[in-house]
Coordinates of C-alpha atoms and ligand atoms in Angstrom, one line a residue:
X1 CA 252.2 80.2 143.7
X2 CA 250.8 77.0 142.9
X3 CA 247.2 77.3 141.5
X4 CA 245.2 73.5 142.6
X5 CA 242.1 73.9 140.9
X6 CA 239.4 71.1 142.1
X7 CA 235.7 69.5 140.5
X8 CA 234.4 71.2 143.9
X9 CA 234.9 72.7 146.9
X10 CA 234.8 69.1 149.0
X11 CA 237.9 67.6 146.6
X12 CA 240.1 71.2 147.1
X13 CA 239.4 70.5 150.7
X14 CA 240.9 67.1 150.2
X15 CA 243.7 68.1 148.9
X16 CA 244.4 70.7 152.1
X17 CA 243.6 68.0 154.6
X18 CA 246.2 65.5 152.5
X19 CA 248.8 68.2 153.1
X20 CA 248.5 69.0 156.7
X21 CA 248.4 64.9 157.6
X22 CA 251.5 64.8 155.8
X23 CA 253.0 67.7 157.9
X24 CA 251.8 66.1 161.2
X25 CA 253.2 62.8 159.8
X26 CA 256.4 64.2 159.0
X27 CA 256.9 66.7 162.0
X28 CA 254.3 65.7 164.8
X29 CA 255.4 68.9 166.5
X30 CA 254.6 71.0 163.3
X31 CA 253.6 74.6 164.2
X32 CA 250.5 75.2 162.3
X33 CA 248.6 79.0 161.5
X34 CA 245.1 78.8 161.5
X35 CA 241.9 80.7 160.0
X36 CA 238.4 81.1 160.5
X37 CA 235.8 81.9 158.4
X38 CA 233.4 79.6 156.7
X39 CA 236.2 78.4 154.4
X40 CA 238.1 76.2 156.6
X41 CA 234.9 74.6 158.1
X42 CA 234.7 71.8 156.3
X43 CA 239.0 71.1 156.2
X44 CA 238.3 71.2 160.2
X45 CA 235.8 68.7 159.5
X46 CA 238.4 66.4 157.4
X47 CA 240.9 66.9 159.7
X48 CA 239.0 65.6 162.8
X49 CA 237.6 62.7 160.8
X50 CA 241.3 61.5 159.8
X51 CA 242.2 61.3 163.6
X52 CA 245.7 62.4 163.7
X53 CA 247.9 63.0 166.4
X54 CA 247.8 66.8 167.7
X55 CA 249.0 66.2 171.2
X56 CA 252.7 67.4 170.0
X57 CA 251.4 70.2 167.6
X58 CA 251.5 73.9 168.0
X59 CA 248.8 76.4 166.5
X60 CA 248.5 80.1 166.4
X61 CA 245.2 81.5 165.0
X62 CA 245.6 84.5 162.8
X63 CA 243.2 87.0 164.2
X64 CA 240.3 87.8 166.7
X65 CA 237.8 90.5 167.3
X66 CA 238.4 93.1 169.9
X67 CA 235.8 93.5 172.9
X68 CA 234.2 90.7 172.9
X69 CA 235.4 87.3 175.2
X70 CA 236.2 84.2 174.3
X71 CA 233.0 83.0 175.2
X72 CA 231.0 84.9 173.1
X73 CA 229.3 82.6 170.4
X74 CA 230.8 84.3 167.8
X75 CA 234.5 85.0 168.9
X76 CA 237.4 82.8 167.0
X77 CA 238.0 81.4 170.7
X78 CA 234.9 79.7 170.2
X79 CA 234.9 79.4 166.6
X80 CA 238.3 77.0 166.9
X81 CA 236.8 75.3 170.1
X82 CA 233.5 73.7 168.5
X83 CA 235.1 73.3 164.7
X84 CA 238.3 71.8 166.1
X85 CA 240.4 71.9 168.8
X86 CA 236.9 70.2 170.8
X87 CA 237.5 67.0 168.6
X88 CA 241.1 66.6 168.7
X89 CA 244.0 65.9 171.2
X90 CA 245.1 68.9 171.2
X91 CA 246.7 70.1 173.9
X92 CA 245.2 73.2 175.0
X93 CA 248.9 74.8 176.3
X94 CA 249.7 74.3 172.5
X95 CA 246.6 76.4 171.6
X96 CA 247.3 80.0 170.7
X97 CA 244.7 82.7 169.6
X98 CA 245.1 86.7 170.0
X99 CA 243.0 87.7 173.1
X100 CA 240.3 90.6 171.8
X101 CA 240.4 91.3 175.8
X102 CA 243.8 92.3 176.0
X103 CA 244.2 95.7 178.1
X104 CA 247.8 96.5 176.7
X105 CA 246.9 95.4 173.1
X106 CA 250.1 96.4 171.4
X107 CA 252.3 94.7 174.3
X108 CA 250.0 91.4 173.9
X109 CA 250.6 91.6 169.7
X110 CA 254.5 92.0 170.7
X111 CA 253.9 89.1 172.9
X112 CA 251.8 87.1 170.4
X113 CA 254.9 87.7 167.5
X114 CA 257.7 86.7 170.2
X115 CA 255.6 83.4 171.4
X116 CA 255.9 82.3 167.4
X117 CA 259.1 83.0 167.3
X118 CA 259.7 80.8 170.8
X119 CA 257.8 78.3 168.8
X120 CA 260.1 78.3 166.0
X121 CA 258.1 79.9 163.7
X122 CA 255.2 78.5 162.1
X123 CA 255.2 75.5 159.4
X124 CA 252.4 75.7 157.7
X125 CA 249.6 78.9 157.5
X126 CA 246.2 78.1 157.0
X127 CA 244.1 81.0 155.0
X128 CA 240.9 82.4 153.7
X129 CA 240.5 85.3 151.4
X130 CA 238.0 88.6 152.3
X131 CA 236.4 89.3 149.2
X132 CA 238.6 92.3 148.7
X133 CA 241.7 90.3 149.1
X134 CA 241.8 90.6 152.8
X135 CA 243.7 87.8 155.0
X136 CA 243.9 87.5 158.4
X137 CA 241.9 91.1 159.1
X138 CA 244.4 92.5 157.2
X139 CA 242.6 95.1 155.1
X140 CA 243.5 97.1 152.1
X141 CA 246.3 99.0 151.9
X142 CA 247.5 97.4 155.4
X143 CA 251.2 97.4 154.9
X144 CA 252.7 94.8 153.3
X145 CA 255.0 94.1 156.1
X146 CA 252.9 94.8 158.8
X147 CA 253.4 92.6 162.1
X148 CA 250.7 91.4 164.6
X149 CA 248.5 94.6 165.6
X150 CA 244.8 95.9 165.6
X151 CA 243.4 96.6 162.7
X152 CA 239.3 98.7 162.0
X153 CA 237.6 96.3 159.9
X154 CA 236.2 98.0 156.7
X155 CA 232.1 98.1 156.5
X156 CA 232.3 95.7 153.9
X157 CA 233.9 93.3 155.8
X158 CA 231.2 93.8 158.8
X159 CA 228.6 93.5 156.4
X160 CA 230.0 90.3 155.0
X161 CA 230.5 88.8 158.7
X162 CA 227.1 90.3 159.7
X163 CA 225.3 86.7 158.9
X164 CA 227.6 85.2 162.0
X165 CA 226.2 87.7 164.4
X166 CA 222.6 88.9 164.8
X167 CA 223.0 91.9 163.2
X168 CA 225.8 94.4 161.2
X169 CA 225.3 96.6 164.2
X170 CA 227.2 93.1 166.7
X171 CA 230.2 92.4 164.4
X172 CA 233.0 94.9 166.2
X173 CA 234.6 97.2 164.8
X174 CA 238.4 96.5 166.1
X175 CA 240.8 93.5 165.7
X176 CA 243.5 91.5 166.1
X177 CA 245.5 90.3 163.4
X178 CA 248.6 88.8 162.7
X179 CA 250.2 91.0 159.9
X180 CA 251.2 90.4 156.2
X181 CA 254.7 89.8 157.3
X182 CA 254.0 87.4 160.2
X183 CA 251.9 85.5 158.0
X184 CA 255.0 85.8 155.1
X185 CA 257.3 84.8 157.3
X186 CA 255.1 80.8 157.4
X187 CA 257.4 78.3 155.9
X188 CA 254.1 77.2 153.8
X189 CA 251.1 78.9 153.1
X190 CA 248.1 77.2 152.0
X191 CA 245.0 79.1 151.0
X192 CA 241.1 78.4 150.3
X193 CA 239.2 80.1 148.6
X194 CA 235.4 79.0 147.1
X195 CA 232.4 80.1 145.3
X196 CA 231.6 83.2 143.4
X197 CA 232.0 86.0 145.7
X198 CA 235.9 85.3 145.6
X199 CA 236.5 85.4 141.9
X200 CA 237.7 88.7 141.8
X201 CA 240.0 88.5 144.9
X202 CA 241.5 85.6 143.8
X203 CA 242.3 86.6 140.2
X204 CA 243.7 90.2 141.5
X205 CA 245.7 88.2 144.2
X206 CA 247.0 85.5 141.5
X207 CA 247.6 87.6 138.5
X208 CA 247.2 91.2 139.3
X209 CA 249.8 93.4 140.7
X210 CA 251.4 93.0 144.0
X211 CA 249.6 95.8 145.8
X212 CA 248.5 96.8 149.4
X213 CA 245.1 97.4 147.4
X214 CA 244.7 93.3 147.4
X215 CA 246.5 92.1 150.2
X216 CA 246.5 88.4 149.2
X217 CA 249.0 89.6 146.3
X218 CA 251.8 90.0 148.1
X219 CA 251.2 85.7 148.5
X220 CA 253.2 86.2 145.1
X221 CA 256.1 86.7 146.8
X222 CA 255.8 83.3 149.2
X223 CA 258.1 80.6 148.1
X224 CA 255.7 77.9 149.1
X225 CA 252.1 79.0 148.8
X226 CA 249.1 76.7 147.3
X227 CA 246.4 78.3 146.7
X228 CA 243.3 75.7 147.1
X229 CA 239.9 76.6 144.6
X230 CA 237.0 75.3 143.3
X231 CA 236.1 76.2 139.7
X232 CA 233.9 79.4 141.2
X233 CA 236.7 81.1 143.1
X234 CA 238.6 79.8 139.5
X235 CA 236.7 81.3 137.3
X236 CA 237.9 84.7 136.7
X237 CA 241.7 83.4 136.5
X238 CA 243.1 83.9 132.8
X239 CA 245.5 81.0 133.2
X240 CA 242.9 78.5 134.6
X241 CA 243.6 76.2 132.0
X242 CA 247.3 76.2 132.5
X243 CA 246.8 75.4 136.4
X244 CA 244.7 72.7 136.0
X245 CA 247.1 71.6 133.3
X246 CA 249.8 72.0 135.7
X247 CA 248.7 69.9 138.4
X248 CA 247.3 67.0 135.7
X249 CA 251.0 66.8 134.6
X250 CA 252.6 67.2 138.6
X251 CA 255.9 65.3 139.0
X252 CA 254.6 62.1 140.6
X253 CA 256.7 62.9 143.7
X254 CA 255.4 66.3 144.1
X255 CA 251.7 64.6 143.9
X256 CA 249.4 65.0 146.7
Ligands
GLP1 C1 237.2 86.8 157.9 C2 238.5 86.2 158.5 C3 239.5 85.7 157.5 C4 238.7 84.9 156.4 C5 237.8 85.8 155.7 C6 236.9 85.1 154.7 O1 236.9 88.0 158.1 N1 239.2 87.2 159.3 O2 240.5 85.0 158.1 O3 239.6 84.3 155.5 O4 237.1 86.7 156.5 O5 235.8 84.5 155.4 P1 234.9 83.4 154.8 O6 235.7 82.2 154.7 O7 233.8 83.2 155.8 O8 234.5 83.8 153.5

């Protein structure tokens, strides 16, 4: 894992836009995972301000909720739509996201896993951390090599997704989530994580144990994963001094 710790949460941004323009600039048909959240808001933001060409690219998002419709305010669906794929050239064919409407939800996730796969697999997997190490929807003690499927959210993760919906009581209880080994199977894996509240997720994903417990830790296992913080999400690392060392003394080559 490579630990990029920024002055803020803006410059780590930077640093994650810089790295997908040089995928689309590189492979204008990249196949790129994507995340919601409030994370990735402002990297959406970057990315439409650098106007780069989608109209080749492919994306899959990582999860959705179950019963509601796209439409609904809150549903990734719309989430994507207004952050995103509304201000690019994207071209909407090219836009995948798991349907929370399916009737025959495990024949869609087989479906959603063999579409990647048609795609060629994706290049480069956006992600966000739950604040108990979750990613995708992928809960504690999901398996570590579990494949698209639905998933029960845990009541902490409804509370903390509560302040999208007008109450705890709206956020669903069911999902759809890629698994921990779709999303290890990503040629590249690039991870945000700011403020406070992730601290601890991010130091038991970086330097704890690989364990279903934190499912972010099995991230230690990726050959290409950058993990993207500000100094907040940094803070309870031990070896925070040696990643920002690191990256001061980065090949110039292997800058960003
Ligand atoms: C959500 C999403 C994840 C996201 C995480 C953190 O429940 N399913 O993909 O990474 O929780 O969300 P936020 O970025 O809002 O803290």
């Amino acid at each position: 894992m490579e630990i990029i710790i920024q002055p803020d949460a803006e410059a780590a941004t930077s640093v994650a836009a810089r790295l997908i323009a040089r995928l689309l600039s590189e492979k204008p048909n990249a196949v790129i995972g994507l995340a919601t959240g409030s994370t990735p808001l402002r990297l959406y933001q970057e990315l439409v301000g650098m106007k780069l060409d989608w109209r080749q690219v492919t994306t899959f998002n990582l999860d959705e909720y179950v019963g509601i419709s796209p439409q609904h305010p809150q549903s990734y669906h719309s989430f994507m739509w207004d952050n995103l794929f509304g201000h690019i050239n994207i071209s909407v064919k090219n836009v995948n996201i798991p349907d929370g409407l399916a009737n025959d939800i495990p024949g869609f996730c087989a479906s959603y896993e063999r579409k990647i796969i048609a795609a060629g697999g994706i290049d480069l997997q956006v992600l966000g951390i739950g604040t108990d190490g979750h990613i995708g929807f992928n809960e504690p003690t999901s398996s570590l090599s579990s494949r698209t499927r639905i998933k029960t959210l845990t009541p902490q993760t409804r509370k903390d997704n509560a302040r999208f919906f007008g109450s705890e009581a709206e956020v669903p209880h069911h999902c759809l989530t890629m698994g921990i080994g779709t999303i290890m199977e990503a040629r590249q894996i690039l991870l945000l994580a700011f403020g406070a509240g992730k601290a601890k997720a991010i130091a038991e994903a970086v330097e704890g144990p690989i364990t279903a417990r934190n499912p972010a830790s099995i991230l230690q296992m990726h050959p290409v994963t950058k993990v993207c913080l500000d100094p907040a999400a940094a803070s309870k690392l031990e070896l925070q001094e040696y990643y920002r060392w690191v990256y001061e003394h980065k090949p110039v080559w292997q800058q960003l």
